[in-house]
Amino acid sequence: KCLTADPTGRYRRAGELAEDLERFLDDMPLDFADDPSLRERTGKWLRRNPSLRSVVAAVAVVVALFVAMTAWSDFRRLGEAEEFIAHAEDQFNQGATSAAADTLEEANKLLASRTAVARFFGAETQRAESKKKLQELAKSVSIVLLAEFASLADTARADPEGTASAVQSRSAPAMFIDP
């Protein structure tokens, strides 16, 4: 501040300069100069309070560990959801449509749980791809299930007394696939 070209921006008195120099040497905030940055103020505060440095460092480590564990957990759930989707696809290809529907529901639950930390680390793109694959497979499963139930309904209509062996008490699994 004392070297500013504009005279109005300089210290008005030598005493102000001396006071700011003393405060600077004591790692205190300056009274007459412009406000320092947050980084500079934090550094001075930590130098003035050496006993709190370890506390601040420990808190920073705990926060970093929490963020890392949350991100890891979310990515792990995402991986499990992808495994469920692959398993449901295998079940569907083998003709176990109802089991595939149940497996897809489990995958959908895993995909629904997400954290802001995972969004920050870019898991949303991977999640969107998995969600799209899940929805495509769910459509196929739903079509087959509807065809199976339509066939059962036709059989029940053709034999209203319920003597046909194909009619069983079977309920459709509920599938809730949110967009």
mmCIF file with all atom_site columns, C-alpha atoms in Angstrom:
data_model
loop_
_atom_site.group_PDB
_atom_site.id
_atom_site.type_symbol
_atom_site.label_atom_id
_atom_site.label_alt_id
_atom_site.label_comp_id
_atom_site.label_asym_id
_atom_site.label_entity_id
_atom_site.label_seq_id
_atom_site.pdbx_PDB_ins_code
_atom_site.Cartn_x
_atom_site.Cartn_y
_atom_site.Cartn_z
_atom_site.occupancy
_atom_site.B_iso_or_equiv
_atom_site.pdbx_formal_charge
_atom_site.auth_seq_id
_atom_site.auth_comp_id
_atom_site.auth_asym_id
_atom_site.auth_atom_id
_atom_site.pdbx_PDB_model_num
ATOM 1   C CA . LYS A 1 1   ? 0.000   0.000   0.000   1.00 0.00 ? 1   LYS A CA 1
ATOM 2   C CA . CYS A 1 2   ? 2.849   2.378   0.672   1.00 0.00 ? 2   CYS A CA 1
ATOM 3   C CA . LEU A 1 3   ? 4.164   1.984   -2.910  1.00 0.00 ? 3   LEU A CA 1
ATOM 4   C CA . THR A 1 4   ? 0.872   2.733   -4.690  1.00 0.00 ? 4   THR A CA 1
ATOM 5   C CA . ALA A 1 5   ? 1.219   5.288   -7.483  1.00 0.00 ? 5   ALA A CA 1
ATOM 6   C CA . ASP A 1 6   ? -1.987  7.043   -6.461  1.00 0.00 ? 6   ASP A CA 1
ATOM 7   C CA . PRO A 1 7   ? -1.284  9.202   -3.385  1.00 0.00 ? 7   PRO A CA 1
ATOM 8   C CA . THR A 1 8   ? -4.807  8.684   -2.025  1.00 0.00 ? 8   THR A CA 1
ATOM 9   C CA . GLY A 1 9   ? -4.209  4.922   -1.865  1.00 0.00 ? 9   GLY A CA 1
ATOM 10  C CA . ARG A 1 10  ? -1.110  5.224   0.350   1.00 0.00 ? 10  ARG A CA 1
ATOM 11  C CA . TYR A 1 11  ? -0.833  5.337   4.128   1.00 0.00 ? 11  TYR A CA 1
ATOM 12  C CA . ARG A 1 12  ? -1.751  8.801   5.436   1.00 0.00 ? 12  ARG A CA 1
ATOM 13  C CA . ARG A 1 13  ? 0.767   8.768   8.254   1.00 0.00 ? 13  ARG A CA 1
ATOM 14  C CA . ALA A 1 14  ? 3.995   6.941   8.975   1.00 0.00 ? 14  ALA A CA 1
ATOM 15  C CA . GLY A 1 15  ? 2.405   5.691   12.212  1.00 0.00 ? 15  GLY A CA 1
ATOM 16  C CA . GLU A 1 16  ? -0.208  3.752   10.209  1.00 0.00 ? 16  GLU A CA 1
ATOM 17  C CA . LEU A 1 17  ? 2.565   2.054   8.232   1.00 0.00 ? 17  LEU A CA 1
ATOM 18  C CA . ALA A 1 18  ? 4.477   1.253   11.426  1.00 0.00 ? 18  ALA A CA 1
ATOM 19  C CA . GLU A 1 19  ? 1.357   -0.177  13.053  1.00 0.00 ? 19  GLU A CA 1
ATOM 20  C CA . ASP A 1 20  ? 0.584   -2.402  10.039  1.00 0.00 ? 20  ASP A CA 1
ATOM 21  C CA . LEU A 1 21  ? 4.224   -3.577  9.930   1.00 0.00 ? 21  LEU A CA 1
ATOM 22  C CA . GLU A 1 22  ? 4.033   -4.552  13.610  1.00 0.00 ? 22  GLU A CA 1
ATOM 23  C CA . ARG A 1 23  ? 0.754   -6.387  13.032  1.00 0.00 ? 23  ARG A CA 1
ATOM 24  C CA . PHE A 1 24  ? 2.253   -8.129  9.978   1.00 0.00 ? 24  PHE A CA 1
ATOM 25  C CA . LEU A 1 25  ? 5.238   -9.355  11.999  1.00 0.00 ? 25  LEU A CA 1
ATOM 26  C CA . ASP A 1 26  ? 2.857   -10.667 14.698  1.00 0.00 ? 26  ASP A CA 1
ATOM 27  C CA . ASP A 1 27  ? 0.729   -12.520 12.068  1.00 0.00 ? 27  ASP A CA 1
ATOM 28  C CA . MET A 1 28  ? -2.243  -10.326 12.907  1.00 0.00 ? 28  MET A CA 1
ATOM 29  C CA . PRO A 1 29  ? -4.727  -8.810  10.423  1.00 0.00 ? 29  PRO A CA 1
ATOM 30  C CA . LEU A 1 30  ? -3.642  -5.420  9.113   1.00 0.00 ? 30  LEU A CA 1
ATOM 31  C CA . ASP A 1 31  ? -5.673  -2.394  10.118  1.00 0.00 ? 31  ASP A CA 1
ATOM 32  C CA . PHE A 1 32  ? -4.930  0.028   7.302   1.00 0.00 ? 32  PHE A CA 1
ATOM 33  C CA . ALA A 1 33  ? -4.165  -2.141  4.252   1.00 0.00 ? 33  ALA A CA 1
ATOM 34  C CA . ASP A 1 34  ? -6.721  -3.838  2.012   1.00 0.00 ? 34  ASP A CA 1
ATOM 35  C CA . ASP A 1 35  ? -8.389  -7.007  3.270   1.00 0.00 ? 35  ASP A CA 1
ATOM 36  C CA . PRO A 1 36  ? -6.259  -10.103 2.687   1.00 0.00 ? 36  PRO A CA 1
ATOM 37  C CA . SER A 1 37  ? -7.582  -13.202 0.948   1.00 0.00 ? 37  SER A CA 1
ATOM 38  C CA . LEU A 1 38  ? -9.178  -16.075 2.850   1.00 0.00 ? 38  LEU A CA 1
ATOM 39  C CA . ARG A 1 39  ? -6.089  -18.193 2.234   1.00 0.00 ? 39  ARG A CA 1
ATOM 40  C CA . GLU A 1 40  ? -3.815  -15.528 3.705   1.00 0.00 ? 40  GLU A CA 1
ATOM 41  C CA . ARG A 1 41  ? -6.062  -14.984 6.740   1.00 0.00 ? 41  ARG A CA 1
ATOM 42  C CA . THR A 1 42  ? -6.296  -18.736 7.361   1.00 0.00 ? 42  THR A CA 1
ATOM 43  C CA . GLY A 1 43  ? -2.516  -19.122 7.151   1.00 0.00 ? 43  GLY A CA 1
ATOM 44  C CA . LYS A 1 44  ? -1.976  -16.316 9.641   1.00 0.00 ? 44  LYS A CA 1
ATOM 45  C CA . TRP A 1 45  ? -4.602  -17.710 11.989  1.00 0.00 ? 45  TRP A CA 1
ATOM 46  C CA . LEU A 1 46  ? -2.954  -21.142 11.909  1.00 0.00 ? 46  LEU A CA 1
ATOM 47  C CA . ARG A 1 47  ? 0.473   -19.598 12.595  1.00 0.00 ? 47  ARG A CA 1
ATOM 48  C CA . ARG A 1 48  ? -0.984  -17.651 15.555  1.00 0.00 ? 48  ARG A CA 1
ATOM 49  C CA . ASN A 1 49  ? -2.691  -20.780 16.937  1.00 0.00 ? 49  ASN A CA 1
ATOM 50  C CA . PRO A 1 50  ? -0.241  -23.661 16.523  1.00 0.00 ? 50  PRO A CA 1
ATOM 51  C CA . SER A 1 51  ? -2.077  -25.818 19.060  1.00 0.00 ? 51  SER A CA 1
ATOM 52  C CA . LEU A 1 52  ? -5.164  -25.865 16.819  1.00 0.00 ? 52  LEU A CA 1
ATOM 53  C CA . ARG A 1 53  ? -3.261  -26.894 13.675  1.00 0.00 ? 53  ARG A CA 1
ATOM 54  C CA . SER A 1 54  ? -3.506  -30.570 14.525  1.00 0.00 ? 54  SER A CA 1
ATOM 55  C CA . VAL A 1 55  ? -7.229  -30.251 15.258  1.00 0.00 ? 55  VAL A CA 1
ATOM 56  C CA . VAL A 1 56  ? -7.844  -28.541 11.912  1.00 0.00 ? 56  VAL A CA 1
ATOM 57  C CA . ALA A 1 57  ? -5.721  -31.172 10.137  1.00 0.00 ? 57  ALA A CA 1
ATOM 58  C CA . ALA A 1 58  ? -7.614  -34.000 11.862  1.00 0.00 ? 58  ALA A CA 1
ATOM 59  C CA . VAL A 1 59  ? -10.978 -32.512 10.892  1.00 0.00 ? 59  VAL A CA 1
ATOM 60  C CA . ALA A 1 60  ? -9.790  -32.135 7.290   1.00 0.00 ? 60  ALA A CA 1
ATOM 61  C CA . VAL A 1 61  ? -8.687  -35.793 7.234   1.00 0.00 ? 61  VAL A CA 1
ATOM 62  C CA . VAL A 1 62  ? -12.025 -36.958 8.675   1.00 0.00 ? 62  VAL A CA 1
ATOM 63  C CA . VAL A 1 63  ? -13.964 -34.944 6.090   1.00 0.00 ? 63  VAL A CA 1
ATOM 64  C CA . ALA A 1 64  ? -11.791 -36.304 3.274   1.00 0.00 ? 64  ALA A CA 1
ATOM 65  C CA . LEU A 1 65  ? -12.301 -39.871 4.516   1.00 0.00 ? 65  LEU A CA 1
ATOM 66  C CA . PHE A 1 66  ? -16.055 -39.336 4.753   1.00 0.00 ? 66  PHE A CA 1
ATOM 67  C CA . VAL A 1 67  ? -16.207 -38.033 1.183   1.00 0.00 ? 67  VAL A CA 1
ATOM 68  C CA . ALA A 1 68  ? -14.065 -40.919 -0.086  1.00 0.00 ? 68  ALA A CA 1
ATOM 69  C CA . MET A 1 69  ? -16.123 -43.564 1.737   1.00 0.00 ? 69  MET A CA 1
ATOM 70  C CA . THR A 1 70  ? -19.400 -42.063 0.512   1.00 0.00 ? 70  THR A CA 1
ATOM 71  C CA . ALA A 1 71  ? -18.164 -42.020 -3.079  1.00 0.00 ? 71  ALA A CA 1
ATOM 72  C CA . TRP A 1 72  ? -16.850 -45.586 -2.778  1.00 0.00 ? 72  TRP A CA 1
ATOM 73  C CA . SER A 1 73  ? -20.169 -46.766 -1.332  1.00 0.00 ? 73  SER A CA 1
ATOM 74  C CA . ASP A 1 74  ? -22.147 -45.150 -4.127  1.00 0.00 ? 74  ASP A CA 1
ATOM 75  C CA . PHE A 1 75  ? -19.908 -46.616 -6.826  1.00 0.00 ? 75  PHE A CA 1
ATOM 76  C CA . ARG A 1 76  ? -20.201 -50.030 -5.144  1.00 0.00 ? 76  ARG A CA 1
ATOM 77  C CA . ARG A 1 77  ? -24.030 -49.797 -5.187  1.00 0.00 ? 77  ARG A CA 1
ATOM 78  C CA . LEU A 1 78  ? -23.862 -48.791 -8.829  1.00 0.00 ? 78  LEU A CA 1
ATOM 79  C CA . GLY A 1 79  ? -21.731 -51.861 -9.584  1.00 0.00 ? 79  GLY A CA 1
ATOM 80  C CA . GLU A 1 80  ? -24.196 -54.091 -7.725  1.00 0.00 ? 80  GLU A CA 1
ATOM 81  C CA . ALA A 1 81  ? -27.067 -52.606 -9.733  1.00 0.00 ? 81  ALA A CA 1
ATOM 82  C CA . GLU A 1 82  ? -25.243 -53.376 -12.964 1.00 0.00 ? 82  GLU A CA 1
ATOM 83  C CA . GLU A 1 83  ? -24.718 -56.963 -11.780 1.00 0.00 ? 83  GLU A CA 1
ATOM 84  C CA . PHE A 1 84  ? -28.453 -57.245 -11.009 1.00 0.00 ? 84  PHE A CA 1
ATOM 85  C CA . ILE A 1 85  ? -29.297 -55.930 -14.481 1.00 0.00 ? 85  ILE A CA 1
ATOM 86  C CA . ALA A 1 86  ? -26.970 -58.475 -16.121 1.00 0.00 ? 86  ALA A CA 1
ATOM 87  C CA . HIS A 1 87  ? -28.477 -61.251 -13.977 1.00 0.00 ? 87  HIS A CA 1
ATOM 88  C CA . ALA A 1 88  ? -32.009 -60.130 -14.892 1.00 0.00 ? 88  ALA A CA 1
ATOM 89  C CA . GLU A 1 89  ? -31.052 -60.172 -18.552 1.00 0.00 ? 89  GLU A CA 1
ATOM 90  C CA . ASP A 1 90  ? -29.792 -63.765 -18.172 1.00 0.00 ? 90  ASP A CA 1
ATOM 91  C CA . GLN A 1 91  ? -33.000 -64.741 -16.363 1.00 0.00 ? 91  GLN A CA 1
ATOM 92  C CA . PHE A 1 92  ? -35.093 -63.131 -19.086 1.00 0.00 ? 92  PHE A CA 1
ATOM 93  C CA . ASN A 1 93  ? -33.143 -64.918 -21.838 1.00 0.00 ? 93  ASN A CA 1
ATOM 94  C CA . GLN A 1 94  ? -33.675 -68.234 -20.008 1.00 0.00 ? 94  GLN A CA 1
ATOM 95  C CA . GLY A 1 95  ? -37.427 -67.625 -19.826 1.00 0.00 ? 95  GLY A CA 1
ATOM 96  C CA . ALA A 1 96  ? -37.660 -66.801 -16.113 1.00 0.00 ? 96  ALA A CA 1
ATOM 97  C CA . THR A 1 97  ? -39.587 -63.594 -16.723 1.00 0.00 ? 97  THR A CA 1
ATOM 98  C CA . SER A 1 98  ? -41.043 -63.179 -13.231 1.00 0.00 ? 98  SER A CA 1
ATOM 99  C CA . ALA A 1 99  ? -37.642 -63.703 -11.624 1.00 0.00 ? 99  ALA A CA 1
ATOM 100 C CA . ALA A 1 100 ? -36.156 -61.170 -14.048 1.00 0.00 ? 100 ALA A CA 1
ATOM 101 C CA . ALA A 1 101 ? -38.831 -58.646 -13.013 1.00 0.00 ? 101 ALA A CA 1
ATOM 102 C CA . ASP A 1 102 ? -37.983 -59.145 -9.330  1.00 0.00 ? 102 ASP A CA 1
ATOM 103 C CA . THR A 1 103 ? -34.256 -58.785 -10.028 1.00 0.00 ? 103 THR A CA 1
ATOM 104 C CA . LEU A 1 104 ? -34.883 -55.604 -12.019 1.00 0.00 ? 104 LEU A CA 1
ATOM 105 C CA . GLU A 1 105 ? -36.780 -54.163 -9.067  1.00 0.00 ? 105 GLU A CA 1
ATOM 106 C CA . GLU A 1 106 ? -33.769 -54.756 -6.827  1.00 0.00 ? 106 GLU A CA 1
ATOM 107 C CA . ALA A 1 107 ? -31.522 -53.072 -9.402  1.00 0.00 ? 107 ALA A CA 1
ATOM 108 C CA . ASN A 1 108 ? -33.904 -50.127 -9.575  1.00 0.00 ? 108 ASN A CA 1
ATOM 109 C CA . LYS A 1 109 ? -33.747 -49.695 -5.779  1.00 0.00 ? 109 LYS A CA 1
ATOM 110 C CA . LEU A 1 110 ? -29.951 -49.621 -5.907  1.00 0.00 ? 110 LEU A CA 1
ATOM 111 C CA . LEU A 1 111 ? -29.959 -47.093 -8.754  1.00 0.00 ? 111 LEU A CA 1
ATOM 112 C CA . ALA A 1 112 ? -32.415 -44.867 -6.881  1.00 0.00 ? 112 ALA A CA 1
ATOM 113 C CA . SER A 1 113 ? -30.028 -44.335 -3.969  1.00 0.00 ? 113 SER A CA 1
ATOM 114 C CA . ARG A 1 114 ? -27.425 -41.742 -4.809  1.00 0.00 ? 114 ARG A CA 1
ATOM 115 C CA . THR A 1 115 ? -25.444 -39.036 -3.096  1.00 0.00 ? 115 THR A CA 1
ATOM 116 C CA . ALA A 1 116 ? -24.258 -35.564 -3.956  1.00 0.00 ? 116 ALA A CA 1
ATOM 117 C CA . VAL A 1 117 ? -20.692 -36.815 -3.572  1.00 0.00 ? 117 VAL A CA 1
ATOM 118 C CA . ALA A 1 118 ? -21.185 -39.315 -6.388  1.00 0.00 ? 118 ALA A CA 1
ATOM 119 C CA . ARG A 1 119 ? -22.611 -36.571 -8.600  1.00 0.00 ? 119 ARG A CA 1
ATOM 120 C CA . PHE A 1 120 ? -19.458 -34.565 -7.944  1.00 0.00 ? 120 PHE A CA 1
ATOM 121 C CA . PHE A 1 121 ? -17.244 -37.519 -8.927  1.00 0.00 ? 121 PHE A CA 1
ATOM 122 C CA . GLY A 1 122 ? -19.149 -38.143 -12.172 1.00 0.00 ? 122 GLY A CA 1
ATOM 123 C CA . ALA A 1 123 ? -21.152 -41.260 -11.347 1.00 0.00 ? 123 ALA A CA 1
ATOM 124 C CA . GLU A 1 124 ? -24.303 -39.747 -12.830 1.00 0.00 ? 124 GLU A CA 1
ATOM 125 C CA . THR A 1 125 ? -23.274 -40.629 -16.405 1.00 0.00 ? 125 THR A CA 1
ATOM 126 C CA . GLN A 1 126 ? -22.710 -44.251 -15.473 1.00 0.00 ? 126 GLN A CA 1
ATOM 127 C CA . ARG A 1 127 ? -25.936 -44.271 -13.450 1.00 0.00 ? 127 ARG A CA 1
ATOM 128 C CA . ALA A 1 128 ? -27.907 -42.877 -16.412 1.00 0.00 ? 128 ALA A CA 1
ATOM 129 C CA . GLU A 1 129 ? -26.518 -45.566 -18.727 1.00 0.00 ? 129 GLU A CA 1
ATOM 130 C CA . SER A 1 130 ? -27.435 -48.309 -16.248 1.00 0.00 ? 130 SER A CA 1
ATOM 131 C CA . LYS A 1 131 ? -30.898 -46.791 -15.760 1.00 0.00 ? 131 LYS A CA 1
ATOM 132 C CA . LYS A 1 132 ? -31.457 -46.741 -19.533 1.00 0.00 ? 132 LYS A CA 1
ATOM 133 C CA . LYS A 1 133 ? -30.419 -50.394 -19.859 1.00 0.00 ? 133 LYS A CA 1
ATOM 134 C CA . LEU A 1 134 ? -32.689 -51.294 -16.927 1.00 0.00 ? 134 LEU A CA 1
ATOM 135 C CA . GLN A 1 135 ? -35.658 -49.518 -18.518 1.00 0.00 ? 135 GLN A CA 1
ATOM 136 C CA . GLU A 1 136 ? -35.129 -51.214 -21.891 1.00 0.00 ? 136 GLU A CA 1
ATOM 137 C CA . LEU A 1 137 ? -34.971 -54.643 -20.258 1.00 0.00 ? 137 LEU A CA 1
ATOM 138 C CA . ALA A 1 138 ? -37.981 -53.803 -18.065 1.00 0.00 ? 138 ALA A CA 1
ATOM 139 C CA . LYS A 1 139 ? -40.020 -53.009 -21.192 1.00 0.00 ? 139 LYS A CA 1
ATOM 140 C CA . SER A 1 140 ? -39.167 -56.398 -22.676 1.00 0.00 ? 140 SER A CA 1
ATOM 141 C CA . VAL A 1 141 ? -39.978 -58.168 -19.418 1.00 0.00 ? 141 VAL A CA 1
ATOM 142 C CA . SER A 1 142 ? -43.269 -56.291 -19.114 1.00 0.00 ? 142 SER A CA 1
ATOM 143 C CA . ILE A 1 143 ? -44.300 -57.225 -22.655 1.00 0.00 ? 143 ILE A CA 1
ATOM 144 C CA . VAL A 1 144 ? -43.628 -60.901 -22.011 1.00 0.00 ? 144 VAL A CA 1
ATOM 145 C CA . LEU A 1 145 ? -45.423 -60.798 -18.646 1.00 0.00 ? 145 LEU A CA 1
ATOM 146 C CA . LEU A 1 146 ? -48.428 -59.104 -20.229 1.00 0.00 ? 146 LEU A CA 1
ATOM 147 C CA . ALA A 1 147 ? -48.510 -61.748 -22.947 1.00 0.00 ? 147 ALA A CA 1
ATOM 148 C CA . GLU A 1 148 ? -48.348 -64.503 -20.303 1.00 0.00 ? 148 GLU A CA 1
ATOM 149 C CA . PHE A 1 149 ? -51.199 -62.965 -18.315 1.00 0.00 ? 149 PHE A CA 1
ATOM 150 C CA . ALA A 1 150 ? -53.259 -62.361 -21.446 1.00 0.00 ? 150 ALA A CA 1
ATOM 151 C CA . SER A 1 151 ? -52.821 -66.033 -22.289 1.00 0.00 ? 151 SER A CA 1
ATOM 152 C CA . LEU A 1 152 ? -53.912 -67.003 -18.770 1.00 0.00 ? 152 LEU A CA 1
ATOM 153 C CA . ALA A 1 153 ? -56.918 -64.688 -19.039 1.00 0.00 ? 153 ALA A CA 1
ATOM 154 C CA . ASP A 1 154 ? -57.896 -66.226 -22.383 1.00 0.00 ? 154 ASP A CA 1
ATOM 155 C CA . THR A 1 155 ? -57.619 -69.684 -20.852 1.00 0.00 ? 155 THR A CA 1
ATOM 156 C CA . ALA A 1 156 ? -59.758 -68.594 -17.894 1.00 0.00 ? 156 ALA A CA 1
ATOM 157 C CA . ARG A 1 157 ? -62.406 -67.138 -20.236 1.00 0.00 ? 157 ARG A CA 1
ATOM 158 C CA . ALA A 1 158 ? -62.461 -70.301 -22.298 1.00 0.00 ? 158 ALA A CA 1
ATOM 159 C CA . ASP A 1 159 ? -62.923 -72.411 -19.168 1.00 0.00 ? 159 ASP A CA 1
ATOM 160 C CA . PRO A 1 160 ? -65.036 -70.292 -16.752 1.00 0.00 ? 160 PRO A CA 1
ATOM 161 C CA . GLU A 1 161 ? -65.407 -73.124 -14.252 1.00 0.00 ? 161 GLU A CA 1
ATOM 162 C CA . GLY A 1 162 ? -61.645 -73.186 -13.651 1.00 0.00 ? 162 GLY A CA 1
ATOM 163 C CA . THR A 1 163 ? -61.047 -76.801 -14.559 1.00 0.00 ? 163 THR A CA 1
ATOM 164 C CA . ALA A 1 164 ? -58.180 -76.129 -16.938 1.00 0.00 ? 164 ALA A CA 1
ATOM 165 C CA . SER A 1 165 ? -54.793 -77.063 -15.544 1.00 0.00 ? 165 SER A CA 1
ATOM 166 C CA . ALA A 1 166 ? -53.089 -74.014 -17.030 1.00 0.00 ? 166 ALA A CA 1
ATOM 167 C CA . VAL A 1 167 ? -54.929 -71.554 -14.797 1.00 0.00 ? 167 VAL A CA 1
ATOM 168 C CA . GLN A 1 168 ? -53.110 -71.002 -11.528 1.00 0.00 ? 168 GLN A CA 1
ATOM 169 C CA . SER A 1 169 ? -53.387 -68.396 -8.829  1.00 0.00 ? 169 SER A CA 1
ATOM 170 C CA . ARG A 1 170 ? -50.544 -66.218 -9.942  1.00 0.00 ? 170 ARG A CA 1
ATOM 171 C CA . SER A 1 171 ? -50.132 -62.484 -9.512  1.00 0.00 ? 171 SER A CA 1
ATOM 172 C CA . ALA A 1 172 ? -48.041 -60.191 -11.641 1.00 0.00 ? 172 ALA A CA 1
ATOM 173 C CA . PRO A 1 173 ? -44.993 -58.736 -9.947  1.00 0.00 ? 173 PRO A CA 1
ATOM 174 C CA . ALA A 1 174 ? -45.278 -54.999 -9.527  1.00 0.00 ? 174 ALA A CA 1
ATOM 175 C CA . MET A 1 175 ? -42.621 -53.142 -11.458 1.00 0.00 ? 175 MET A CA 1
ATOM 176 C CA . PHE A 1 176 ? -42.027 -49.505 -10.684 1.00 0.00 ? 176 PHE A CA 1
ATOM 177 C CA . ILE A 1 177 ? -39.469 -48.084 -13.067 1.00 0.00 ? 177 ILE A CA 1
ATOM 178 C CA . ASP A 1 178 ? -39.133 -44.369 -12.566 1.00 0.00 ? 178 ASP A CA 1
ATOM 179 C CA . PRO A 1 179 ? -37.863 -42.296 -15.521 1.00 0.00 ? 179 PRO A CA 1
#
